């Protein structure tokens, strides 16, 4: 199996929006396009990068296409596979300008208090999830079913919070 890879850009802003497109052309030993093959693209950084399968099944020209983006700075190497066969060519993408505040899955985060008692946006507490998104606790009662106090909440700069997409209002009451 022979593959050719192309990429629209090798440096991407790590804002979860900017992306690059990785295109692959799959051919067999006779240089005939491999049609209807499911291609899986993998990142060396695992779940730190989001891979969007725009066209994961090769077309009549043997082509597949993926968009990739991230919130985390760093360089990722992307490799593709068809079934158990890992293709011998890879492509690297450097993500820049993303989160610089260190976060771990499960962190509780909020923005700094603005000192204005009339505004409430600085009271919202979010759960930072494995998918790189933040999930809001809809109210203090819901938060209280999971945590006894606010001692674990990290205050992060507004510019860093704005880089983390909202996953939704999905934190529910803790069962039991």
mmCIF file of C-alpha atoms in Angstrom:
data_model
loop_
_atom_site.group_PDB
_atom_site.id
_atom_site.type_symbol
_atom_site.label_atom_id
_atom_site.label_comp_id
_atom_site.label_asym_id
_atom_site.label_seq_id
_atom_site.Cartn_x
_atom_site.Cartn_y
_atom_site.Cartn_z
ATOM 1 C CA UNK A 1 0.000 0.000 0.000
ATOM 2 C CA UNK A 2 1.248 3.440 -0.933
ATOM 3 C CA UNK A 3 -0.005 6.679 0.520
ATOM 4 C CA UNK A 4 0.573 10.303 -0.229
ATOM 5 C CA UNK A 5 -0.271 12.950 2.356
ATOM 6 C CA UNK A 6 -0.816 16.648 1.958
ATOM 7 C CA UNK A 7 -1.607 19.292 4.530
ATOM 8 C CA UNK A 8 -3.060 22.780 4.157
ATOM 9 C CA UNK A 9 -0.784 24.287 6.845
ATOM 10 C CA UNK A 10 1.702 22.946 9.369
ATOM 11 C CA UNK A 11 1.226 25.642 12.040
ATOM 12 C CA UNK A 12 -2.224 26.142 13.542
ATOM 13 C CA UNK A 13 -3.520 28.475 16.246
ATOM 14 C CA UNK A 14 -4.404 26.322 19.282
ATOM 15 C CA UNK A 15 -7.799 27.907 19.867
ATOM 16 C CA UNK A 16 -10.052 24.922 19.145
ATOM 17 C CA UNK A 17 -11.325 26.682 16.014
ATOM 18 C CA UNK A 18 -8.410 27.147 13.617
ATOM 19 C CA UNK A 19 -7.596 23.875 11.870
ATOM 20 C CA UNK A 20 -5.627 22.274 9.112
ATOM 21 C CA UNK A 21 -6.791 19.654 6.652
ATOM 22 C CA UNK A 22 -4.816 16.467 6.147
ATOM 23 C CA UNK A 23 -5.563 14.717 2.854
ATOM 24 C CA UNK A 24 -4.430 11.202 2.056
ATOM 25 C CA UNK A 25 -4.334 9.361 -1.241
ATOM 26 C CA UNK A 26 -4.238 5.574 -0.928
ATOM 27 C CA UNK A 27 -2.921 3.347 -3.729
ATOM 28 C CA UNK A 28 -2.037 -0.327 -3.944
ATOM 29 C CA UNK A 29 1.249 -1.812 -5.193
ATOM 30 C CA UNK A 30 0.079 -1.308 -8.807
ATOM 31 C CA UNK A 31 -0.588 2.383 -8.044
ATOM 32 C CA UNK A 32 -4.323 1.777 -8.406
ATOM 33 C CA UNK A 33 -6.490 3.907 -6.099
ATOM 34 C CA UNK A 34 -7.864 2.019 -3.093
ATOM 35 C CA UNK A 35 -11.585 2.752 -3.009
ATOM 36 C CA UNK A 36 -14.042 2.344 -0.075
ATOM 37 C CA UNK A 37 -11.340 1.815 2.552
ATOM 38 C CA UNK A 38 -11.951 3.203 6.040
ATOM 39 C CA UNK A 39 -9.003 5.350 7.110
ATOM 40 C CA UNK A 40 -8.364 6.186 10.762
ATOM 41 C CA UNK A 41 -6.156 9.162 11.590
ATOM 42 C CA UNK A 42 -4.311 9.073 14.934
ATOM 43 C CA UNK A 43 -2.515 11.797 16.888
ATOM 44 C CA UNK A 44 0.681 11.216 18.859
ATOM 45 C CA UNK A 45 -0.882 13.362 21.609
ATOM 46 C CA UNK A 46 -4.088 11.354 21.822
ATOM 47 C CA UNK A 47 -7.155 13.237 23.028
ATOM 48 C CA UNK A 48 -5.323 16.594 23.229
ATOM 49 C CA UNK A 49 -6.091 16.991 19.531
ATOM 50 C CA UNK A 50 -9.494 16.861 17.882
ATOM 51 C CA UNK A 51 -9.664 14.919 14.626
ATOM 52 C CA UNK A 52 -12.709 15.571 12.441
ATOM 53 C CA UNK A 53 -13.248 12.848 9.855
ATOM 54 C CA UNK A 54 -14.524 14.863 6.890
ATOM 55 C CA UNK A 55 -14.151 11.949 4.456
ATOM 56 C CA UNK A 56 -12.844 8.862 6.298
ATOM 57 C CA UNK A 57 -13.800 6.396 3.542
ATOM 58 C CA UNK A 58 -11.646 6.662 0.439
ATOM 59 C CA UNK A 59 -13.360 7.834 -2.726
ATOM 60 C CA UNK A 60 -12.812 6.516 -6.266
ATOM 61 C CA UNK A 61 -9.454 8.331 -6.395
ATOM 62 C CA UNK A 62 -8.351 6.690 -3.127
ATOM 63 C CA UNK A 63 -8.629 9.959 -1.201
ATOM 64 C CA UNK A 64 -9.593 10.539 2.435
ATOM 65 C CA UNK A 65 -9.652 13.850 4.324
ATOM 66 C CA UNK A 66 -9.470 14.932 7.983
ATOM 67 C CA UNK A 67 -9.460 18.296 9.761
ATOM 68 C CA UNK A 68 -7.453 18.605 12.989
ATOM 69 C CA UNK A 69 -7.478 21.243 15.722
ATOM 70 C CA UNK A 70 -6.448 21.613 19.349
ATOM 71 C CA UNK A 71 -6.564 23.812 22.429
ATOM 72 C CA UNK A 72 -3.123 22.758 23.636
ATOM 73 C CA UNK A 73 0.225 24.083 22.453
ATOM 74 C CA UNK A 74 2.710 21.580 21.086
ATOM 75 C CA UNK A 75 3.562 19.470 18.076
ATOM 76 C CA UNK A 76 1.538 16.429 17.064
ATOM 77 C CA UNK A 77 2.471 13.707 14.626
ATOM 78 C CA UNK A 78 -0.480 12.284 12.734
ATOM 79 C CA UNK A 79 -0.411 8.787 11.272
ATOM 80 C CA UNK A 80 -3.095 6.921 9.404
ATOM 81 C CA UNK A 81 -4.133 3.316 9.311
ATOM 82 C CA UNK A 82 -6.393 1.101 7.280
ATOM 83 C CA UNK A 83 -7.451 -1.923 9.305
ATOM 84 C CA UNK A 84 -4.330 -3.266 11.023
ATOM 85 C CA UNK A 85 -1.981 -1.634 8.528
ATOM 86 C CA UNK A 86 -0.324 1.572 9.778
ATOM 87 C CA UNK A 87 0.850 3.742 6.919
ATOM 88 C CA UNK A 88 4.565 4.524 6.854
ATOM 89 C CA UNK A 89 4.198 8.254 6.244
ATOM 90 C CA UNK A 90 3.220 10.758 8.900
ATOM 91 C CA UNK A 91 2.718 14.504 9.067
ATOM 92 C CA UNK A 92 3.443 16.913 11.920
ATOM 93 C CA UNK A 93 1.377 19.913 12.986
ATOM 94 C CA UNK A 94 2.468 22.563 15.472
ATOM 95 C CA UNK A 95 -0.261 24.153 17.581
ATOM 96 C CA UNK A 96 0.528 27.601 19.031
ATOM 97 C CA UNK A 97 -1.186 30.216 21.173
ATOM 98 C CA UNK A 98 -3.447 27.862 23.093
ATOM 99 C CA UNK A 99 -3.949 27.226 26.771
ATOM 100 C CA UNK A 100 -0.928 28.169 28.794
ATOM 101 C CA UNK A 101 -2.598 27.662 32.157
ATOM 102 C CA UNK A 102 -1.996 24.060 33.268
ATOM 103 C CA UNK A 103 -5.276 22.150 33.527
ATOM 104 C CA UNK A 104 -5.978 18.522 34.302
ATOM 105 C CA UNK A 105 -9.127 16.551 33.569
ATOM 106 C CA UNK A 106 -11.461 17.003 36.531
ATOM 107 C CA UNK A 107 -10.246 20.482 37.473
ATOM 108 C CA UNK A 108 -12.852 22.951 38.696
ATOM 109 C CA UNK A 109 -12.299 26.367 37.107
ATOM 110 C CA UNK A 110 -13.704 29.894 37.147
ATOM 111 C CA UNK A 111 -12.683 33.397 36.102
ATOM 112 C CA UNK A 112 -11.448 36.036 38.584
ATOM 113 C CA UNK A 113 -13.963 38.047 40.586
ATOM 114 C CA UNK A 114 -14.453 41.442 38.930
ATOM 115 C CA UNK A 115 -15.394 43.081 42.240
ATOM 116 C CA UNK A 116 -18.850 44.044 40.975
ATOM 117 C CA UNK A 117 -21.607 42.486 43.082
ATOM 118 C CA UNK A 118 -24.144 43.100 40.298
ATOM 119 C CA UNK A 119 -22.429 40.780 37.821
ATOM 120 C CA UNK A 120 -22.671 37.009 38.145
ATOM 121 C CA UNK A 121 -20.568 35.687 35.253
ATOM 122 C CA UNK A 122 -17.554 35.544 37.580
ATOM 123 C CA UNK A 123 -19.360 33.170 39.966
ATOM 124 C CA UNK A 124 -19.852 30.335 37.466
ATOM 125 C CA UNK A 125 -17.796 27.211 38.212
ATOM 126 C CA UNK A 126 -16.969 24.772 35.427
ATOM 127 C CA UNK A 127 -15.798 21.177 35.332
ATOM 128 C CA UNK A 128 -12.897 20.667 32.883
ATOM 129 C CA UNK A 129 -13.556 17.394 31.024
ATOM 130 C CA UNK A 130 -11.483 14.847 29.098
ATOM 131 C CA UNK A 131 -12.770 16.230 25.773
ATOM 132 C CA UNK A 132 -11.175 19.635 26.514
ATOM 133 C CA UNK A 133 -14.519 21.324 27.117
ATOM 134 C CA UNK A 134 -15.925 22.985 30.214
ATOM 135 C CA UNK A 135 -19.248 22.042 31.730
ATOM 136 C CA UNK A 136 -21.100 24.477 33.959
ATOM 137 C CA UNK A 137 -22.799 23.635 37.204
ATOM 138 C CA UNK A 138 -26.289 25.126 36.727
ATOM 139 C CA UNK A 139 -26.512 26.226 40.373
ATOM 140 C CA UNK A 140 -24.840 25.985 43.768
ATOM 141 C CA UNK A 141 -27.147 23.163 44.900
ATOM 142 C CA UNK A 142 -25.977 20.958 42.035
ATOM 143 C CA UNK A 143 -22.349 21.808 42.803
ATOM 144 C CA UNK A 144 -22.965 20.915 46.461
ATOM 145 C CA UNK A 145 -24.030 17.375 45.552
ATOM 146 C CA UNK A 146 -20.518 16.782 44.163
ATOM 147 C CA UNK A 147 -18.241 18.927 46.374
ATOM 148 C CA UNK A 148 -18.357 20.117 50.009
ATOM 149 C CA UNK A 149 -16.699 23.493 49.410
ATOM 150 C CA UNK A 150 -14.947 25.616 46.779
ATOM 151 C CA UNK A 151 -11.374 24.906 47.898
ATOM 152 C CA UNK A 152 -10.535 22.930 44.729
ATOM 153 C CA UNK A 153 -11.676 25.688 42.338
ATOM 154 C CA UNK A 154 -8.850 27.189 40.271
ATOM 155 C CA UNK A 155 -9.170 30.788 39.133
ATOM 156 C CA UNK A 156 -7.872 31.143 35.587
ATOM 157 C CA UNK A 157 -7.449 34.289 33.464
ATOM 158 C CA UNK A 158 -10.401 35.303 31.307
ATOM 159 C CA UNK A 159 -8.349 35.012 28.095
ATOM 160 C CA UNK A 160 -7.553 31.385 28.954
ATOM 161 C CA UNK A 161 -11.172 30.567 29.890
ATOM 162 C CA UNK A 162 -12.323 31.968 26.546
ATOM 163 C CA UNK A 163 -10.179 29.350 24.761
ATOM 164 C CA UNK A 164 -12.051 26.468 26.410
ATOM 165 C CA UNK A 165 -15.304 25.694 24.583
ATOM 166 C CA UNK A 166 -18.451 25.217 26.624
ATOM 167 C CA UNK A 167 -19.669 21.629 26.548
ATOM 168 C CA UNK A 168 -23.051 22.549 27.954
ATOM 169 C CA UNK A 169 -25.122 22.805 31.094
ATOM 170 C CA UNK A 170 -24.618 19.098 31.609
ATOM 171 C CA UNK A 171 -23.463 18.748 35.214
ATOM 172 C CA UNK A 172 -26.462 17.216 36.967
ATOM 173 C CA UNK A 173 -27.235 16.317 40.556
ATOM 174 C CA UNK A 174 -24.995 13.550 41.833
ATOM 175 C CA UNK A 175 -26.986 10.301 42.033
ATOM 176 C CA UNK A 176 -27.820 9.067 45.518
#
